[in-house]
Amino acid sequence: LPGWKIENSFFAFKPAGCDSDFGIKNLAGQGKFPELHFNIMIQRNVIDAFIRSMTPLIVAAFLMFLVILIMTKDPEKSKLSLEVGRTLAFAGSMFFVIILSHINTRGAISAQEIFYLEHFYFIMYLALLWTAVSSILFRADKVRLVHYKDNFVSKVLFWPVMLGYLFVVTMLVFY
């Protein structure tokens, strides 16, 4: 089994009642007869799954932060800054990468409810939305808070908000 490690295997007798008489009269329900069972103890290698799922998210998070970081109205630095259309195209491509990774992770872990790792994807969707809206508001010249020191508020709050959300989710899930 890929991604699993066999810890132990052994045979064991377990008492089991049978409602059948197997063709012998008065045999059904007489008692618990031992059955031979073969047991395999396996452990999942969660590090591989975690790294495989988290690598695209970490790369996407750093790229989104870089897009926010290079937003500027300074004419000398504006050669590095992205226009709104390019920022939205970037956000769309990152959305595609994250959604495919999310579908792959969801398919690999067959869970009916939202599991812990999915919260990482949810925060990435919010970060993508944050990047796109921040870019639009920055170019719109309508919101003064966004223009303070070339989008300083978004630059400073990006990592604390993302990691704070993950900290709260971790506390709620595990404690």
PDB file of C-alpha atoms in Angstrom:
ATOM      1  CA  LEU A   1       0.000   0.000   0.000  1.00  0.00           C
ATOM      2  CA  PRO A   2       1.606   3.274  -1.023  1.00  0.00           C
ATOM      3  CA  GLY A   3       1.682   5.793   1.789  1.00  0.00           C
ATOM      4  CA  TRP A   4       1.159   3.137   4.474  1.00  0.00           C
ATOM      5  CA  LYS A   5       3.626   1.250   6.641  1.00  0.00           C
ATOM      6  CA  ILE A   6       2.895  -2.267   7.906  1.00  0.00           C
ATOM      7  CA  GLU A   7       3.568  -2.213  11.631  1.00  0.00           C
ATOM      8  CA  ASN A   8       2.605  -5.735  12.594  1.00  0.00           C
ATOM      9  CA  SER A   9       0.657  -8.791  11.454  1.00  0.00           C
ATOM     10  CA  PHE A  10      -0.584 -11.726  13.508  1.00  0.00           C
ATOM     11  CA  PHE A  11      -3.198 -14.450  13.814  1.00  0.00           C
ATOM     12  CA  ALA A  12      -5.730 -14.457  16.624  1.00  0.00           C
ATOM     13  CA  PHE A  13      -8.691 -16.529  17.750  1.00  0.00           C
ATOM     14  CA  LYS A  14     -11.880 -14.584  18.386  1.00  0.00           C
ATOM     15  CA  PRO A  15     -15.069 -16.107  19.711  1.00  0.00           C
ATOM     16  CA  ALA A  16     -17.931 -15.807  17.243  1.00  0.00           C
ATOM     17  CA  GLY A  17     -21.487 -17.016  17.504  1.00  0.00           C
ATOM     18  CA  CYS A  18     -23.079 -18.593  14.474  1.00  0.00           C
ATOM     19  CA  ASP A  19     -26.792 -18.826  13.724  1.00  0.00           C
ATOM     20  CA  SER A  20     -26.293 -21.612  11.183  1.00  0.00           C
ATOM     21  CA  ASP A  21     -26.313 -25.294  12.029  1.00  0.00           C
ATOM     22  CA  PHE A  22     -24.102 -26.250   9.064  1.00  0.00           C
ATOM     23  CA  GLY A  23     -26.303 -29.316   8.503  1.00  0.00           C
ATOM     24  CA  ILE A  24     -25.890 -30.684  12.023  1.00  0.00           C
ATOM     25  CA  LYS A  25     -29.094 -30.645  14.040  1.00  0.00           C
ATOM     26  CA  ASN A  26     -29.082 -28.688  17.319  1.00  0.00           C
ATOM     27  CA  LEU A  27     -25.746 -26.990  16.508  1.00  0.00           C
ATOM     28  CA  ALA A  28     -27.058 -23.457  15.906  1.00  0.00           C
ATOM     29  CA  GLY A  29     -26.692 -21.070  18.839  1.00  0.00           C
ATOM     30  CA  GLN A  30     -24.858 -23.542  21.078  1.00  0.00           C
ATOM     31  CA  GLY A  31     -22.119 -21.129  21.993  1.00  0.00           C
ATOM     32  CA  LYS A  32     -19.302 -18.993  20.838  1.00  0.00           C
ATOM     33  CA  PHE A  33     -16.845 -20.989  18.787  1.00  0.00           C
ATOM     34  CA  PRO A  34     -13.382 -19.536  18.114  1.00  0.00           C
ATOM     35  CA  GLU A  35     -12.604 -18.280  14.631  1.00  0.00           C
ATOM     36  CA  LEU A  36      -9.125 -17.711  13.272  1.00  0.00           C
ATOM     37  CA  HIS A  37      -8.549 -14.101  12.199  1.00  0.00           C
ATOM     38  CA  PHE A  38      -5.570 -12.598  10.406  1.00  0.00           C
ATOM     39  CA  ASN A  39      -4.838  -9.059  11.661  1.00  0.00           C
ATOM     40  CA  ILE A  40      -2.680  -6.438   9.997  1.00  0.00           C
ATOM     41  CA  MET A  41      -1.722  -3.276  11.843  1.00  0.00           C
ATOM     42  CA  ILE A  42      -0.836  -0.434   9.488  1.00  0.00           C
ATOM     43  CA  GLN A  43       0.098   3.181  10.013  1.00  0.00           C
ATOM     44  CA  ARG A  44      -0.368   5.939   7.473  1.00  0.00           C
ATOM     45  CA  ASN A  45       2.636   8.030   6.516  1.00  0.00           C
ATOM     46  CA  VAL A  46       1.053  11.451   7.022  1.00  0.00           C
ATOM     47  CA  ILE A  47       4.248  13.400   6.307  1.00  0.00           C
ATOM     48  CA  ASP A  48       4.137  12.506   2.597  1.00  0.00           C
ATOM     49  CA  ALA A  49       0.471  13.488   2.285  1.00  0.00           C
ATOM     50  CA  PHE A  50       1.039  16.667   4.266  1.00  0.00           C
ATOM     51  CA  ILE A  51       4.018  17.771   2.149  1.00  0.00           C
ATOM     52  CA  ARG A  52       2.269  16.835  -1.094  1.00  0.00           C
ATOM     53  CA  SER A  53      -0.788  18.875  -0.107  1.00  0.00           C
ATOM     54  CA  MET A  54       1.000  21.810   1.479  1.00  0.00           C
ATOM     55  CA  THR A  55       3.693  22.542  -1.134  1.00  0.00           C
ATOM     56  CA  PRO A  56       1.326  24.151  -3.679  1.00  0.00           C
ATOM     57  CA  LEU A  57      -0.362  26.133  -0.914  1.00  0.00           C
ATOM     58  CA  ILE A  58       2.887  27.493   0.499  1.00  0.00           C
ATOM     59  CA  VAL A  59       4.151  28.477  -2.950  1.00  0.00           C
ATOM     60  CA  ALA A  60       0.828  30.138  -3.797  1.00  0.00           C
ATOM     61  CA  ALA A  61       0.808  32.023  -0.479  1.00  0.00           C
ATOM     62  CA  PHE A  62       4.295  33.413  -1.057  1.00  0.00           C
ATOM     63  CA  LEU A  63       3.445  34.405  -4.625  1.00  0.00           C
ATOM     64  CA  MET A  64       0.263  36.181  -3.476  1.00  0.00           C
ATOM     65  CA  PHE A  65       2.223  38.008  -0.816  1.00  0.00           C
ATOM     66  CA  LEU A  66       4.782  39.079  -3.429  1.00  0.00           C
ATOM     67  CA  VAL A  67       2.003  40.458  -5.636  1.00  0.00           C
ATOM     68  CA  ILE A  68       0.721  42.529  -2.715  1.00  0.00           C
ATOM     69  CA  LEU A  69       4.272  43.504  -1.788  1.00  0.00           C
ATOM     70  CA  ILE A  70       5.113  44.967  -5.207  1.00  0.00           C
ATOM     71  CA  MET A  71       1.970  47.130  -5.413  1.00  0.00           C
ATOM     72  CA  THR A  72       3.150  50.732  -5.643  1.00  0.00           C
ATOM     73  CA  LYS A  73       2.272  54.084  -7.150  1.00  0.00           C
ATOM     74  CA  ASP A  74       5.903  55.225  -7.108  1.00  0.00           C
ATOM     75  CA  PRO A  75       6.912  55.877 -10.749  1.00  0.00           C
ATOM     76  CA  GLU A  76      10.441  54.566 -10.208  1.00  0.00           C
ATOM     77  CA  LYS A  77       9.228  51.301  -8.687  1.00  0.00           C
ATOM     78  CA  SER A  78       6.132  50.923 -10.860  1.00  0.00           C
ATOM     79  CA  LYS A  79       8.012  48.836 -13.427  1.00  0.00           C
ATOM     80  CA  LEU A  80       7.735  45.934 -10.996  1.00  0.00           C
ATOM     81  CA  SER A  81       4.116  46.589 -10.053  1.00  0.00           C
ATOM     82  CA  LEU A  82       1.363  44.610 -11.759  1.00  0.00           C
ATOM     83  CA  GLU A  83      -1.706  46.107 -13.357  1.00  0.00           C
ATOM     84  CA  VAL A  84      -5.151  45.072 -12.150  1.00  0.00           C
ATOM     85  CA  GLY A  85      -5.755  42.793 -15.130  1.00  0.00           C
ATOM     86  CA  ARG A  86      -2.506  40.951 -14.621  1.00  0.00           C
ATOM     87  CA  THR A  87      -3.160  40.625 -10.904  1.00  0.00           C
ATOM     88  CA  LEU A  88      -6.602  39.165 -11.602  1.00  0.00           C
ATOM     89  CA  ALA A  89      -5.101  36.783 -14.176  1.00  0.00           C
ATOM     90  CA  PHE A  90      -2.531  35.742 -11.576  1.00  0.00           C
ATOM     91  CA  ALA A  91      -5.282  35.209  -8.987  1.00  0.00           C
ATOM     92  CA  GLY A  92      -7.223  33.107 -11.485  1.00  0.00           C
ATOM     93  CA  SER A  93      -4.249  30.915 -12.247  1.00  0.00           C
ATOM     94  CA  MET A  94      -3.499  30.472  -8.542  1.00  0.00           C
ATOM     95  CA  PHE A  95      -7.160  29.610  -7.971  1.00  0.00           C
ATOM     96  CA  PHE A  96      -6.848  26.897 -10.620  1.00  0.00           C
ATOM     97  CA  VAL A  97      -3.733  25.454  -8.955  1.00  0.00           C
ATOM     98  CA  ILE A  98      -5.297  25.534  -5.493  1.00  0.00           C
ATOM     99  CA  ILE A  99      -8.621  24.051  -6.578  1.00  0.00           C
ATOM    100  CA  LEU A 100      -6.875  21.155  -8.354  1.00  0.00           C
ATOM    101  CA  SER A 101      -4.724  20.517  -5.295  1.00  0.00           C
ATOM    102  CA  HIS A 102      -7.831  20.681  -3.091  1.00  0.00           C
ATOM    103  CA  ILE A 103      -9.692  18.177  -5.285  1.00  0.00           C
ATOM    104  CA  ASN A 104      -6.655  15.864  -5.253  1.00  0.00           C
ATOM    105  CA  THR A 105      -6.390  16.042  -1.459  1.00  0.00           C
ATOM    106  CA  ARG A 106     -10.133  15.547  -1.036  1.00  0.00           C
ATOM    107  CA  GLY A 107      -9.991  12.477  -3.274  1.00  0.00           C
ATOM    108  CA  ALA A 108      -7.015  10.996  -1.434  1.00  0.00           C
ATOM    109  CA  ILE A 109      -8.632  11.387   1.979  1.00  0.00           C
ATOM    110  CA  SER A 110     -12.132   9.994   1.863  1.00  0.00           C
ATOM    111  CA  ALA A 111     -13.832  11.945   4.622  1.00  0.00           C
ATOM    112  CA  GLN A 112     -17.464  12.959   4.791  1.00  0.00           C
ATOM    113  CA  GLU A 113     -16.895  16.099   6.839  1.00  0.00           C
ATOM    114  CA  ILE A 114     -14.427  18.969   6.577  1.00  0.00           C
ATOM    115  CA  PHE A 115     -11.057  17.750   7.792  1.00  0.00           C
ATOM    116  CA  TYR A 116      -8.249  19.828   9.277  1.00  0.00           C
ATOM    117  CA  LEU A 117      -6.131  20.144   6.121  1.00  0.00           C
ATOM    118  CA  GLU A 118      -9.057  21.647   4.201  1.00  0.00           C
ATOM    119  CA  HIS A 119      -8.906  24.765   6.352  1.00  0.00           C
ATOM    120  CA  PHE A 120      -5.556  25.532   4.719  1.00  0.00           C
ATOM    121  CA  TYR A 121      -7.337  25.576   1.364  1.00  0.00           C
ATOM    122  CA  PHE A 122     -10.121  27.795   2.707  1.00  0.00           C
ATOM    123  CA  ILE A 123      -7.634  30.392   3.925  1.00  0.00           C
ATOM    124  CA  MET A 124      -5.915  30.291   0.532  1.00  0.00           C
ATOM    125  CA  TYR A 125      -9.221  31.023  -1.205  1.00  0.00           C
ATOM    126  CA  LEU A 126      -9.671  34.005   1.118  1.00  0.00           C
ATOM    127  CA  ALA A 127      -6.089  35.137   0.469  1.00  0.00           C
ATOM    128  CA  LEU A 128      -6.725  34.983  -3.289  1.00  0.00           C
ATOM    129  CA  LEU A 129      -9.829  37.094  -2.856  1.00  0.00           C
ATOM    130  CA  TRP A 130      -7.881  39.478  -0.628  1.00  0.00           C
ATOM    131  CA  THR A 131      -5.140  39.844  -3.269  1.00  0.00           C
ATOM    132  CA  ALA A 132      -7.615  40.521  -6.064  1.00  0.00           C
ATOM    133  CA  VAL A 133      -9.740  43.006  -4.096  1.00  0.00           C
ATOM    134  CA  SER A 134      -6.666  44.752  -2.740  1.00  0.00           C
ATOM    135  CA  SER A 135      -5.340  45.209  -6.266  1.00  0.00           C
ATOM    136  CA  ILE A 136      -8.640  46.607  -7.525  1.00  0.00           C
ATOM    137  CA  LEU A 137      -9.016  48.994  -4.595  1.00  0.00           C
ATOM    138  CA  PHE A 138      -5.411  50.101  -4.895  1.00  0.00           C
ATOM    139  CA  ARG A 139      -5.867  51.118  -8.524  1.00  0.00           C
ATOM    140  CA  ALA A 140      -9.328  52.653  -7.969  1.00  0.00           C
ATOM    141  CA  ASP A 141      -8.063  55.625  -5.904  1.00  0.00           C
ATOM    142  CA  LYS A 142     -11.219  55.551  -3.774  1.00  0.00           C
ATOM    143  CA  VAL A 143     -10.149  54.059  -0.442  1.00  0.00           C
ATOM    144  CA  ARG A 144      -7.575  56.056   1.502  1.00  0.00           C
ATOM    145  CA  LEU A 145      -6.659  53.163   3.785  1.00  0.00           C
ATOM    146  CA  VAL A 146      -5.457  51.137   0.804  1.00  0.00           C
ATOM    147  CA  HIS A 147      -3.271  54.004  -0.441  1.00  0.00           C
ATOM    148  CA  TYR A 148      -1.558  54.623   2.878  1.00  0.00           C
ATOM    149  CA  LYS A 149       2.141  53.967   2.129  1.00  0.00           C
ATOM    150  CA  ASP A 150       1.389  51.916  -1.000  1.00  0.00           C
ATOM    151  CA  ASN A 151      -1.030  49.385   0.480  1.00  0.00           C
ATOM    152  CA  PHE A 152       0.898  49.106   3.741  1.00  0.00           C
ATOM    153  CA  VAL A 153      -2.086  47.699   5.661  1.00  0.00           C
ATOM    154  CA  SER A 154      -2.463  44.702   3.320  1.00  0.00           C
ATOM    155  CA  LYS A 155       1.269  44.104   3.308  1.00  0.00           C
ATOM    156  CA  VAL A 156       1.480  44.088   7.096  1.00  0.00           C
ATOM    157  CA  LEU A 157      -1.696  42.104   7.784  1.00  0.00           C
ATOM    158  CA  PHE A 158      -1.301  39.367   5.157  1.00  0.00           C
ATOM    159  CA  TRP A 159       0.692  36.832   7.196  1.00  0.00           C
ATOM    160  CA  PRO A 160      -0.757  37.601  10.657  1.00  0.00           C
ATOM    161  CA  VAL A 161      -4.322  37.173   9.382  1.00  0.00           C
ATOM    162  CA  MET A 162      -3.553  33.928   7.530  1.00  0.00           C
ATOM    163  CA  LEU A 163      -1.549  32.376  10.344  1.00  0.00           C
ATOM    164  CA  GLY A 164      -3.958  33.679  13.004  1.00  0.00           C
ATOM    165  CA  TYR A 165      -6.857  31.980  11.217  1.00  0.00           C
ATOM    166  CA  LEU A 166      -4.908  28.725  11.069  1.00  0.00           C
ATOM    167  CA  PHE A 167      -3.991  29.039  14.752  1.00  0.00           C
ATOM    168  CA  VAL A 168      -7.658  29.502  15.734  1.00  0.00           C
ATOM    169  CA  VAL A 169      -8.723  26.571  13.563  1.00  0.00           C
ATOM    170  CA  THR A 170      -5.976  24.402  15.057  1.00  0.00           C
ATOM    171  CA  MET A 171      -7.099  25.259  18.570  1.00  0.00           C
ATOM    172  CA  LEU A 172     -10.749  24.524  17.730  1.00  0.00           C
ATOM    173  CA  VAL A 173      -9.989  21.219  16.018  1.00  0.00           C
ATOM    174  CA  PHE A 174      -7.432  19.777  18.424  1.00  0.00           C
ATOM    175  CA  TYR A 175      -8.409  21.253  21.807  1.00  0.00           C
TER     176      TYR A 175
END
